[in-house]
Amino acid sequence: MGAVRETVDQVSSVASDKYKYGFVTDIETELAPKGLNEDIIRFISAKKEEPEWMLEWRLKAYRRWLEMDEPKWAMVNYPDIDFQDAYYYAAPKSNQERPKSLDEVDPELLKTYEKLGIPLSEQKMLAGVAVDAVFDSVSVATTFKAKLEEAGVIFCPISEALKSHPDLVKKYLGTVVPYSDNFYATLNSAVFSDGSFVYIPEGVRCPMELSTYFRINQAQTGQFERTLIIADKGSYVSYLEGCTAPMRDENQLHAAVVELVALEDAEIKYSTVQNWYPGDENGVGGIYNFVTKRGDCRERNAKISWTQVETGSAVTWKYPSCILRGDNTTGEFYSIAIANNYQQADTGTKMIHLGKNTSSRIISKGISAGKAQNTYRGLVSMHTKSKGARNYTQCDSLLIGDECGAHTVPYIESKNPSAIVEHEATTSKISEDQLFYCQQRGIDEEEAVALIVNGFCREVLQQLPMEFAVEAQKLVGISLEGSVG
Amino acid sequence: MLEIKNLQAAVDGKQILKGVNLTINAGEVHAIMGPNGSGKSTLSYVLSGRDGYEITEGDILYKGESIVEQSPDERAASGMFLAFQYPLEIPGVPTMTFLRTALNAQRRARGEKELDAVKFLKLVRGKAKELQIKEEMLKRPLNVGFSGGEKKRNEVLQMSLFEPTLAILDETDSGLDIDALKIVSDGVNMLRSPERAMLVITHYQRLLDYIVPDQVHVLADGQIVRSGGKELAKELEDSGYGAIVPNAA
């Protein structure tokens, strides 16, 4: 259909430059000195004019991090990272005084987002999506603030929330992903520079989709954003996240943390289209995407749903998870992970069933092409009090070519005899017969692959909000360009 | 319309076609019969340009031009259609989506305007109705869970939608009971026209009771060993391939 046609247009338009987001914006940047130590953390905290408790929390995390080791259990290989050889703070200079309105934002920055297909000026915006744009370490613009405020929704950079709503931040920050959680989350806790903060008050259905676009621009910087979303009793929010970076032959680290808190009867839907630079076809460059995402269904009847389309990054290490604490809570994880050329992805989810009658659903679609390795790693854990808990897991892998790998590593722990856990898995290949059939009907090889893969991912693509579904379908086609023939 | 000249072709280095000569004019229906392993399916794949089927000698002229260098999708866009013996399944892709993607890809390749969703829907509904295909079938993923009859009817629907000038039917009767065979044959007969040539490949004579050919050819060991009118099929049915083809089982 139309989307497939667009896929092909997109593929041809990027034929000479496979990753169309690979440009660099020439903009004056303020950098903290290279390296990581307590002074750098104090510098970041001072730049953000943070309250004292925030600095203390960061330092606690940093001291903890010094004693931790990098996790090595994932099925990914990459050279050791020199954490002293990177910048931990980069901000567009013109933004030092955070602009009060879009008119004050550096036009170069606005151009960057326009190139990415994300117009920030509100009249041009797709109706119904509010955007927060994070450029290197800082948030540069948030749209539709006034309209959201009318509904009582708080949607702002977390650095701003620390000033305007410090009590809310203090109450929830680190309650889902504690500062000591894991190596990368702890590093993030020490040095996070910005990210989005969302609070949906009791009984409010957020009037529009909320969206954050992350952009790494500066060379040799890591990006450490932190997102905190709280849905108060009976509220609903749908949140979208997109990410891109310039093409560089160095590897850059992205270690984000996302925490979601859903209170009684609340629902959070979190969608990601991850398109960080994946490196070139020889595996040079690309982003290391080491991310901790976790949602807490803290009270009864809460629901958290993760949907991710992972097409970018050289190495991905990411397990968006749900803690099903309240009774009758629901967790969902819908994932498409595409790895082409030398990309490596180790991704999946954890569903931790603590409460009674909790239910979770996992649909994972992994696609491997080129020399890529793609691993689904998941944990379904039924705790002793999770009477009547249920899980359904489906893991499908699709292979293109014969030099790639697909791996499925499901862990199941059941401590409650009434819990029901179901797991289904399939592995298939795009067959030459299927390709020839499509070609005989006039569909060329590249379009045929896009069509077949989109069919394979359909269940997950359907979960995405409309604007993202089209983008995701295109991405699927582009990411697999050159994978056949 | 189609002129096959001394066509020789190999698969994995093994010579299958050993000099096929055949001319089909617009409006004609030709049947190719032959024992198993005679090269019938290979001929259909070579004509439609499948990868791995290497032409070692000879030429294929379609509408007066050699097409041996063209990819399968280019041949499809210029009006060549192959109805598969075993149509393929594509999970998750609704039949309707597949049909529209294919039709618009062909139109694009010919420099024609693509059909929008409304026009396409109108067109496909009309065609489906003619072939007694329920719209519900078009919403299901392509060929997934279809019965043998449904798959073949879907092939005929595509043929009717793409309006090819040369249609090759590869063992269209296989897997069909007699009722389904009749429906499919009626569909094919509806598509007979003075502008269209057809090549019907079959092992059994019974299909030719329904799709009556102008000419019948017997393919054996990679060559056409005999040609004749529709009565040749009858003769084969009575005496078997053994009478015509040396060493036929």
mmCIF file of N, CA, C and O in Angstrom, chain A residues 1-2 4-5 8 431-434 436-445 447 451-452 454-456 458, chain B residues 48 50 72-73 76 80-82 84 88-93 97 100-102 105-106 108 114 155 158 162:
data_model
loop_
_atom_site.group_PDB
_atom_site.id
_atom_site.type_symbol
_atom_site.label_atom_id
_atom_site.label_comp_id
_atom_site.label_asym_id
_atom_site.label_seq_id
_atom_site.Cartn_x
_atom_site.Cartn_y
_atom_site.Cartn_z
ATOM 1 N N MET A 1 0.843 -1.204 0.000
ATOM 2 C CA MET A 1 0.000 0.000 0.000
ATOM 3 C C MET A 1 0.874 1.248 0.000
ATOM 4 O O MET A 1 2.043 1.204 -0.288
ATOM 5 N N GLY A 2 0.276 2.375 0.317
ATOM 6 C CA GLY A 2 0.984 3.638 0.261
ATOM 7 C C GLY A 2 2.276 3.617 1.040
ATOM 8 O O GLY A 2 3.297 4.116 0.587
ATOM 9 N N VAL A 4 4.206 1.222 1.743
ATOM 10 C CA VAL A 4 5.274 0.467 1.097
ATOM 11 C C VAL A 4 5.879 1.307 -0.015
ATOM 12 O O VAL A 4 7.086 1.381 -0.190
ATOM 13 N N ARG A 5 5.023 1.990 -0.737
ATOM 14 C CA ARG A 5 5.471 2.896 -1.795
ATOM 15 C C ARG A 5 6.420 3.931 -1.183
ATOM 16 O O ARG A 5 7.485 4.225 -1.718
ATOM 17 N N VAL A 8 9.808 2.701 -0.498
ATOM 18 C CA VAL A 8 10.682 2.632 -1.655
ATOM 19 C C VAL A 8 11.199 4.014 -2.030
ATOM 20 O O VAL A 8 12.372 4.201 -2.332
ATOM 21 N N SER A 431 12.152 -16.645 1.984
ATOM 22 C CA SER A 431 12.568 -17.658 1.020
ATOM 23 C C SER A 431 12.720 -17.049 -0.363
ATOM 24 O O SER A 431 12.099 -16.047 -0.699
ATOM 25 N N GLU A 432 13.570 -17.681 -1.162
ATOM 26 C CA GLU A 432 13.762 -17.257 -2.537
ATOM 27 C C GLU A 432 12.450 -17.369 -3.307
ATOM 28 O O GLU A 432 12.164 -16.572 -4.183
ATOM 29 N N ASP A 433 11.652 -18.399 -2.947
ATOM 30 C CA ASP A 433 10.358 -18.585 -3.604
ATOM 31 C C ASP A 433 9.452 -17.375 -3.380
ATOM 32 O O ASP A 433 8.798 -16.893 -4.297
ATOM 33 N N GLN A 434 9.417 -16.889 -2.112
ATOM 34 C CA GLN A 434 8.579 -15.726 -1.809
ATOM 35 C C GLN A 434 9.036 -14.508 -2.610
ATOM 36 O O GLN A 434 8.218 -13.770 -3.158
ATOM 37 N N PHE A 436 10.698 -14.446 -5.434
ATOM 38 C CA PHE A 436 10.409 -14.614 -6.860
ATOM 39 C C PHE A 436 8.924 -14.389 -7.133
ATOM 40 O O PHE A 436 8.547 -13.755 -8.122
ATOM 41 N N TYR A 437 8.081 -14.871 -6.241
ATOM 42 C CA TYR A 437 6.636 -14.683 -6.403
ATOM 43 C C TYR A 437 6.308 -13.192 -6.472
ATOM 44 O O TYR A 437 5.583 -12.736 -7.356
ATOM 45 N N CYS A 438 6.865 -12.420 -5.535
ATOM 46 C CA CYS A 438 6.624 -10.969 -5.525
ATOM 47 C C CYS A 438 7.149 -10.325 -6.804
ATOM 48 O O CYS A 438 6.482 -9.492 -7.413
ATOM 49 N N GLN A 439 8.359 -10.730 -7.196
ATOM 50 C CA GLN A 439 8.960 -10.136 -8.395
ATOM 51 C C GLN A 439 8.135 -10.445 -9.623
ATOM 52 O O GLN A 439 7.941 -9.607 -10.492
ATOM 53 N N GLN A 440 7.626 -11.675 -9.705
ATOM 54 C CA GLN A 440 6.821 -12.054 -10.859
ATOM 55 C C GLN A 440 5.568 -11.186 -10.945
ATOM 56 O O GLN A 440 5.000 -10.989 -11.991
ATOM 57 N N ARG A 441 5.161 -10.648 -9.787
ATOM 58 C CA ARG A 441 3.972 -9.788 -9.804
ATOM 59 C C ARG A 441 4.354 -8.323 -9.995
ATOM 60 O O ARG A 441 3.539 -7.437 -9.791
ATOM 61 N N GLY A 442 5.638 -8.070 -10.284
ATOM 62 C CA GLY A 442 6.060 -6.713 -10.620
ATOM 63 C C GLY A 442 6.723 -5.946 -9.485
ATOM 64 O O GLY A 442 7.070 -4.786 -9.631
ATOM 65 N N ILE A 443 6.883 -6.597 -8.324
ATOM 66 C CA ILE A 443 7.462 -5.906 -7.166
ATOM 67 C C ILE A 443 8.968 -6.200 -7.146
ATOM 68 O O ILE A 443 9.357 -7.367 -7.087
ATOM 69 N N ASP A 444 9.807 -5.171 -7.194
ATOM 70 C CA ASP A 444 11.241 -5.471 -7.261
ATOM 71 C C ASP A 444 11.747 -5.994 -5.915
ATOM 72 O O ASP A 444 11.052 -5.939 -4.907
ATOM 73 N N GLU A 445 12.978 -6.491 -5.942
ATOM 74 C CA GLU A 445 13.478 -7.246 -4.799
ATOM 75 C C GLU A 445 13.454 -6.452 -3.488
ATOM 76 O O GLU A 445 13.015 -6.938 -2.452
ATOM 77 N N GLU A 447 11.684 -3.793 -2.652
ATOM 78 C CA GLU A 447 10.320 -3.536 -2.191
ATOM 79 C C GLU A 447 9.697 -4.824 -1.650
ATOM 80 O O GLU A 447 8.926 -4.801 -0.685
ATOM 81 N N LEU A 451 8.123 -5.395 1.991
ATOM 82 C CA LEU A 451 6.737 -5.861 2.114
ATOM 83 C C LEU A 451 6.661 -7.083 3.042
ATOM 84 O O LEU A 451 5.823 -7.142 3.944
ATOM 85 N N ILE A 452 7.555 -8.026 2.829
ATOM 86 C CA ILE A 452 7.523 -9.261 3.616
ATOM 87 C C ILE A 452 7.859 -8.966 5.087
ATOM 88 O O ILE A 452 7.209 -9.466 6.008
ATOM 89 N N ASN A 454 7.537 -6.051 6.661
ATOM 90 C CA ASN A 454 6.432 -5.311 7.272
ATOM 91 C C ASN A 454 5.289 -6.248 7.650
ATOM 92 O O ASN A 454 4.628 -6.052 8.663
ATOM 93 N N GLY A 455 5.073 -7.271 6.836
ATOM 94 C CA GLY A 455 4.060 -8.270 7.164
ATOM 95 C C GLY A 455 4.428 -9.034 8.425
ATOM 96 O O GLY A 455 3.604 -9.249 9.311
ATOM 97 N N PHE A 456 5.701 -9.386 8.513
ATOM 98 C CA PHE A 456 6.222 -10.120 9.673
ATOM 99 C C PHE A 456 6.048 -9.304 10.969
ATOM 100 O O PHE A 456 5.776 -9.860 12.039
ATOM 101 N N ARG A 458 3.763 -6.925 11.522
ATOM 102 C CA ARG A 458 2.482 -6.233 11.520
ATOM 103 C C ARG A 458 1.867 -6.070 12.917
ATOM 104 O O ARG A 458 1.428 -4.988 13.288
ATOM 105 N N SER B 48 9.869 -16.515 -17.255
ATOM 106 C CA SER B 48 9.584 -15.386 -16.369
ATOM 107 C C SER B 48 10.838 -14.839 -15.685
ATOM 108 O O SER B 48 10.754 -13.897 -14.922
ATOM 109 N N ARG B 50 13.362 -16.306 -13.636
ATOM 110 C CA ARG B 50 13.764 -16.646 -12.287
ATOM 111 C C ARG B 50 15.282 -16.815 -12.153
ATOM 112 O O ARG B 50 15.930 -17.390 -13.025
ATOM 113 N N PRO B 72 12.637 -10.370 -13.476
ATOM 114 C CA PRO B 72 11.253 -10.849 -13.446
ATOM 115 C C PRO B 72 10.239 -9.711 -13.305
ATOM 116 O O PRO B 72 9.185 -9.746 -13.938
ATOM 117 N N ASP B 73 10.583 -8.686 -12.493
ATOM 118 C CA ASP B 73 9.610 -7.604 -12.306
ATOM 119 C C ASP B 73 9.469 -6.760 -13.574
ATOM 120 O O ASP B 73 8.389 -6.250 -13.855
ATOM 121 N N ALA B 76 7.202 -8.704 -15.766
ATOM 122 C CA ALA B 76 5.824 -8.608 -15.269
ATOM 123 C C ALA B 76 5.198 -7.296 -15.705
ATOM 124 O O ALA B 76 4.057 -7.256 -16.157
ATOM 125 N N MET B 80 3.824 -9.897 -18.682
ATOM 126 C CA MET B 80 3.959 -11.346 -18.580
ATOM 127 C C MET B 80 3.485 -11.795 -17.200
ATOM 128 O O MET B 80 3.837 -11.203 -16.184
ATOM 129 N N PHE B 81 2.672 -12.833 -17.165
ATOM 130 C CA PHE B 81 2.128 -13.293 -15.889
ATOM 131 C C PHE B 81 2.292 -14.800 -15.783
ATOM 132 O O PHE B 81 2.003 -15.532 -16.722
ATOM 133 N N LEU B 82 2.774 -15.242 -14.624
ATOM 134 C CA LEU B 82 2.908 -16.673 -14.374
ATOM 135 C C LEU B 82 1.975 -17.065 -13.232
ATOM 136 O O LEU B 82 2.121 -16.570 -12.116
ATOM 137 N N PHE B 84 1.196 -19.608 -10.565
ATOM 138 C CA PHE B 84 2.071 -20.612 -9.952
ATOM 139 C C PHE B 84 1.347 -21.927 -9.672
ATOM 140 O O PHE B 84 0.162 -21.941 -9.332
ATOM 141 N N LEU B 88 2.671 -18.792 -3.278
ATOM 142 C CA LEU B 88 3.392 -18.628 -2.017
ATOM 143 C C LEU B 88 2.557 -17.885 -0.980
ATOM 144 O O LEU B 88 1.724 -17.058 -1.311
ATOM 145 N N GLU B 89 2.845 -18.181 0.299
ATOM 146 C CA GLU B 89 2.177 -17.483 1.402
ATOM 147 C C GLU B 89 3.051 -16.337 1.892
ATOM 148 O O GLU B 89 4.262 -16.497 2.005
ATOM 149 N N ILE B 90 2.458 -15.205 2.173
ATOM 150 C CA ILE B 90 3.197 -14.112 2.807
ATOM 151 C C ILE B 90 2.454 -13.684 4.065
ATOM 152 O O ILE B 90 1.497 -12.906 4.007
ATOM 153 N N PRO B 91 2.864 -14.189 5.234
ATOM 154 C CA PRO B 91 2.172 -13.897 6.481
ATOM 155 C C PRO B 91 2.167 -12.401 6.799
ATOM 156 O O PRO B 91 3.156 -11.719 6.552
ATOM 157 N N GLY B 92 1.038 -11.925 7.313
ATOM 158 C CA GLY B 92 0.957 -10.537 7.780
ATOM 159 C C GLY B 92 0.692 -9.511 6.693
ATOM 160 O O GLY B 92 0.464 -8.350 6.991
ATOM 161 N N VAL B 93 0.730 -9.930 5.425
ATOM 162 C CA VAL B 93 0.455 -8.982 4.347
ATOM 163 C C VAL B 93 -0.930 -9.292 3.776
ATOM 164 O O VAL B 93 -1.118 -10.318 3.128
ATOM 165 N N THR B 97 -3.494 -5.617 0.170
ATOM 166 C CA THR B 97 -2.260 -4.819 0.173
ATOM 167 C C THR B 97 -1.292 -5.325 -0.883
ATOM 168 O O THR B 97 -0.682 -4.559 -1.622
ATOM 169 N N ARG B 100 -2.473 -4.419 -4.428
ATOM 170 C CA ARG B 100 -2.318 -2.999 -4.756
ATOM 171 C C ARG B 100 -0.845 -2.637 -4.931
ATOM 172 O O ARG B 100 -0.482 -1.881 -5.832
ATOM 173 N N THR B 101 0.005 -3.196 -4.062
ATOM 174 C CA THR B 101 1.444 -2.942 -4.191
ATOM 175 C C THR B 101 1.936 -3.412 -5.553
ATOM 176 O O THR B 101 2.675 -2.710 -6.242
ATOM 177 N N ALA B 102 1.505 -4.605 -5.949
ATOM 178 C CA ALA B 102 1.971 -5.179 -7.210
ATOM 179 C C ALA B 102 1.440 -4.381 -8.403
ATOM 180 O O ALA B 102 2.197 -4.010 -9.303
ATOM 181 N N ALA B 105 3.169 -1.101 -8.623
ATOM 182 C CA ALA B 105 4.574 -1.253 -9.033
ATOM 183 C C ALA B 105 4.638 -1.427 -10.551
ATOM 184 O O ALA B 105 5.473 -0.827 -11.228
ATOM 185 N N GLN B 106 3.736 -2.227 -11.097
ATOM 186 C CA GLN B 106 3.713 -2.428 -12.548
ATOM 187 C C GLN B 106 3.368 -1.133 -13.272
ATOM 188 O O GLN B 106 3.987 -0.777 -14.269
ATOM 189 N N ARG B 108 3.792 1.917 -12.234
ATOM 190 C CA ARG B 108 4.941 2.818 -12.111
ATOM 191 C C ARG B 108 5.999 2.486 -13.155
ATOM 192 O O ARG B 108 6.512 3.360 -13.833
ATOM 193 N N GLU B 114 -0.285 5.829 -10.569
ATOM 194 C CA GLU B 114 -0.725 4.795 -9.633
ATOM 195 C C GLU B 114 -2.204 4.972 -9.317
ATOM 196 O O GLU B 114 -2.722 6.081 -9.375
ATOM 197 N N GLU B 155 -4.916 -16.686 -7.845
ATOM 198 C CA GLU B 155 -4.019 -16.512 -8.992
ATOM 199 C C GLU B 155 -4.793 -15.961 -10.197
ATOM 200 O O GLU B 155 -4.322 -15.061 -10.888
ATOM 201 N N GLN B 158 -5.565 -12.341 -9.768
ATOM 202 C CA GLN B 158 -4.416 -11.487 -10.077
ATOM 203 C C GLN B 158 -4.230 -11.346 -11.585
ATOM 204 O O GLN B 158 -3.934 -10.279 -12.100
ATOM 205 N N PHE B 162 -4.192 -7.757 -13.385
ATOM 206 C CA PHE B 162 -3.000 -7.215 -14.055
ATOM 207 C C PHE B 162 -3.157 -7.178 -15.576
ATOM 208 O O PHE B 162 -2.363 -6.576 -16.268
#
